[in-house]
Amino acid sequence: MTIRATPGDPTVWRRHPHAPPPGSALGRADAIPDGQGREFRFGPDHDPFRMFVVRRGADCFGYLNVCPHFSLPLNYRPDQFTTRDGEILCSMHFAVFRFDDGVCIDGACPGRALDPVPVDVTPDGTLRIAEIPAPPLPAR
Ligand code: FES
């Protein structure tokens, strides 16, 4: 089966009122067990910005904790985001998303994708919200 992928919107996370600024530290990358994920929340309990990061070896990928199927959080239990096969799982209706681009490859919303939140890891192993390059200056 061919899945037509609609990439997640890389800007939607910035529109949330409690989105953390670029450079915000999320702790040590290796605090996330290899092949698993961890949720991070910012802002008040009644309206938090919710994101999660999954780690595979040295690679970390961040996404909004909003499923493109019904706009629900993906996890039912704390930090439960992955399958035994190493992909991302929504616990609500069992959609499966690729680790590295968030595209749904099985289940409820094939081809749709999680909205990414850019993250990077500093040389000392700190996971953080990635700095966003400044837009180019307009041509004169
Ligand atoms: S809300 Fe995620 S699969 Fe339905």
Short mmCIF file of C-alpha atoms and ligand atoms in Angstrom, two decimals:
data_model
loop_
_atom_site.label_atom_id
_atom_site.label_comp_id
_atom_site.label_asym_id
_atom_site.label_seq_id
_atom_site.Cartn_x
_atom_site.Cartn_y
_atom_site.Cartn_z
CA MET A 1 0.00 0.00 0.00
CA THR A 2 1.28 3.47 -0.89
CA ILE A 3 0.73 6.10 1.77
CA ARG A 4 0.48 9.68 0.61
CA ALA A 5 2.10 11.67 3.37
CA THR A 6 0.99 15.12 4.46
CA PRO A 7 3.87 16.49 6.52
CA GLY A 8 3.14 17.97 9.91
CA ASP A 9 3.10 21.76 10.16
CA PRO A 10 6.51 22.86 11.52
CA THR A 11 5.15 26.20 12.71
CA VAL A 12 1.96 25.26 14.58
CA TRP A 13 3.76 24.66 17.89
CA ARG A 14 4.92 28.28 18.01
CA ARG A 15 1.34 29.57 17.98
CA HIS A 16 0.45 27.99 21.32
CA PRO A 17 0.48 30.70 24.04
CA HIS A 18 2.63 28.60 26.37
CA ALA A 19 5.09 27.26 23.82
CA PRO A 20 8.62 27.32 25.26
CA PRO A 21 11.11 29.66 23.59
CA PRO A 22 13.87 28.23 21.41
CA GLY A 23 16.82 27.17 23.51
CA SER A 24 14.67 25.97 26.42
CA ALA A 25 16.36 23.04 28.14
CA LEU A 26 14.40 19.79 28.46
CA GLY A 27 16.91 17.86 30.56
CA ARG A 28 19.44 15.28 29.52
CA ALA A 29 18.72 13.46 26.27
CA ASP A 30 19.87 10.17 27.74
CA ALA A 31 17.24 10.48 30.46
CA ILE A 32 14.83 9.27 27.77
CA PRO A 33 15.30 5.51 27.44
CA ASP A 34 16.50 4.47 23.99
CA GLY A 35 13.50 3.72 21.77
CA GLN A 36 11.03 5.43 24.09
CA GLY A 37 9.59 8.87 24.70
CA ARG A 38 8.94 11.47 27.35
CA GLU A 39 6.33 14.17 27.64
CA PHE A 40 7.08 17.80 28.49
CA ARG A 41 4.47 20.32 29.56
CA PHE A 42 4.72 24.09 29.82
CA GLY A 43 2.22 26.57 31.19
CA PRO A 44 -0.80 26.23 33.47
CA ASP A 45 -2.39 22.86 34.20
CA HIS A 46 -5.68 23.89 32.60
CA ASP A 47 -4.09 24.79 29.24
CA PRO A 48 -0.56 23.43 29.01
CA PHE A 49 1.61 23.25 25.94
CA ARG A 50 2.15 19.50 25.59
CA MET A 51 4.93 17.98 23.55
CA PHE A 52 6.91 14.77 23.62
CA VAL A 53 10.33 13.67 22.49
CA VAL A 54 11.27 10.20 21.31
CA ARG A 55 14.88 9.06 21.23
CA ARG A 56 16.61 6.47 19.09
CA GLY A 57 20.31 6.36 19.90
CA ALA A 58 21.72 9.82 19.38
CA ASP A 59 18.66 11.00 17.42
CA CYS A 60 15.80 12.81 19.15
CA PHE A 61 12.52 13.87 17.53
CA GLY A 62 9.98 16.23 19.08
CA TYR A 63 6.27 16.43 18.34
CA LEU A 64 3.20 18.14 19.71
CA ASN A 65 1.25 15.73 21.89
CA VAL A 66 -1.79 16.08 19.66
CA CYS A 67 -2.92 13.21 17.48
CA PRO A 68 -3.98 14.27 13.97
CA HIS A 69 -6.87 11.79 14.15
CA PHE A 70 -9.05 13.36 16.87
CA SER A 71 -6.71 16.03 18.31
CA LEU A 72 -6.31 14.03 21.53
CA PRO A 73 -3.07 13.45 23.45
CA LEU A 74 -1.38 10.29 22.19
CA ASN A 75 -0.56 8.77 25.55
CA TYR A 76 -2.90 7.14 28.03
CA ARG A 77 -0.17 6.49 30.58
CA PRO A 78 2.67 8.90 31.41
CA ASP A 79 5.45 8.82 28.81
CA GLN A 80 3.86 5.92 26.90
CA PHE A 81 4.50 6.85 23.27
CA THR A 82 6.15 3.95 21.48
CA THR A 83 5.47 0.47 20.17
CA ARG A 84 7.68 -2.56 20.76
CA ASP A 85 8.70 -2.21 17.10
CA GLY A 86 10.14 1.22 17.75
CA GLU A 87 7.49 3.46 16.23
CA ILE A 88 5.18 6.02 17.83
CA LEU A 89 1.76 4.82 18.97
CA CYS A 90 -1.40 6.74 19.78
CA SER A 91 -3.02 4.88 22.66
CA MET A 92 -6.46 6.22 21.83
CA HIS A 93 -7.24 4.43 18.54
CA PHE A 94 -3.83 2.83 17.90
CA ALA A 95 -2.56 4.88 14.98
CA VAL A 96 1.14 4.20 14.39
CA PHE A 97 3.51 7.01 13.35
CA ARG A 98 7.06 6.86 12.04
CA PHE A 99 9.65 7.85 14.59
CA ASP A 100 11.62 10.25 12.44
CA ASP A 101 8.95 12.23 10.58
CA GLY A 102 5.72 11.55 12.47
CA VAL A 103 3.82 10.27 9.43
CA CYS A 104 1.00 7.85 10.24
CA ILE A 105 1.88 4.50 8.65
CA ASP A 106 -0.87 2.34 10.13
CA GLY A 107 -4.23 2.78 11.76
CA ALA A 108 -6.68 5.61 11.99
CA CYS A 109 -5.16 8.40 9.87
CA PRO A 110 -2.75 7.05 7.22
CA GLY A 111 -0.60 9.70 5.59
CA ARG A 112 -1.37 12.42 8.13
CA ALA A 113 1.40 13.44 10.46
CA LEU A 114 2.24 14.68 13.91
CA ASP A 115 3.23 18.34 14.04
CA PRO A 116 6.94 18.56 14.80
CA VAL A 117 8.60 20.57 17.56
CA PRO A 118 12.27 21.10 16.67
CA VAL A 119 14.70 19.78 19.26
CA ASP A 120 18.44 19.32 19.34
CA VAL A 121 21.08 18.01 21.70
CA THR A 122 23.99 20.16 22.83
CA PRO A 123 27.54 18.75 22.98
CA ASP A 124 27.11 18.17 26.73
CA GLY A 125 24.02 16.01 26.13
CA THR A 126 21.33 18.53 27.01
CA LEU A 127 18.11 18.16 25.06
CA ARG A 128 16.55 21.50 24.18
CA ILE A 129 14.08 23.26 21.95
CA ALA A 130 16.13 24.02 18.86
CA GLU A 131 17.10 27.54 17.97
CA ILE A 132 15.18 28.66 14.92
CA PRO A 133 17.29 30.35 12.28
CA ALA A 134 16.35 33.95 11.67
CA PRO A 135 14.44 34.45 8.42
CA PRO A 136 16.52 35.86 5.58
CA LEU A 137 16.54 39.61 5.15
CA PRO A 138 14.35 40.87 2.33
CA ALA A 139 16.16 41.67 -0.92
CA ARG A 140 16.79 45.37 -1.65
S1 FES B 1 -6.91 10.06 18.59
FE1 FES B 1 -5.04 9.10 17.99
S2 FES B 1 -5.63 7.44 16.78
FE2 FES B 1 -7.49 8.42 17.30
#
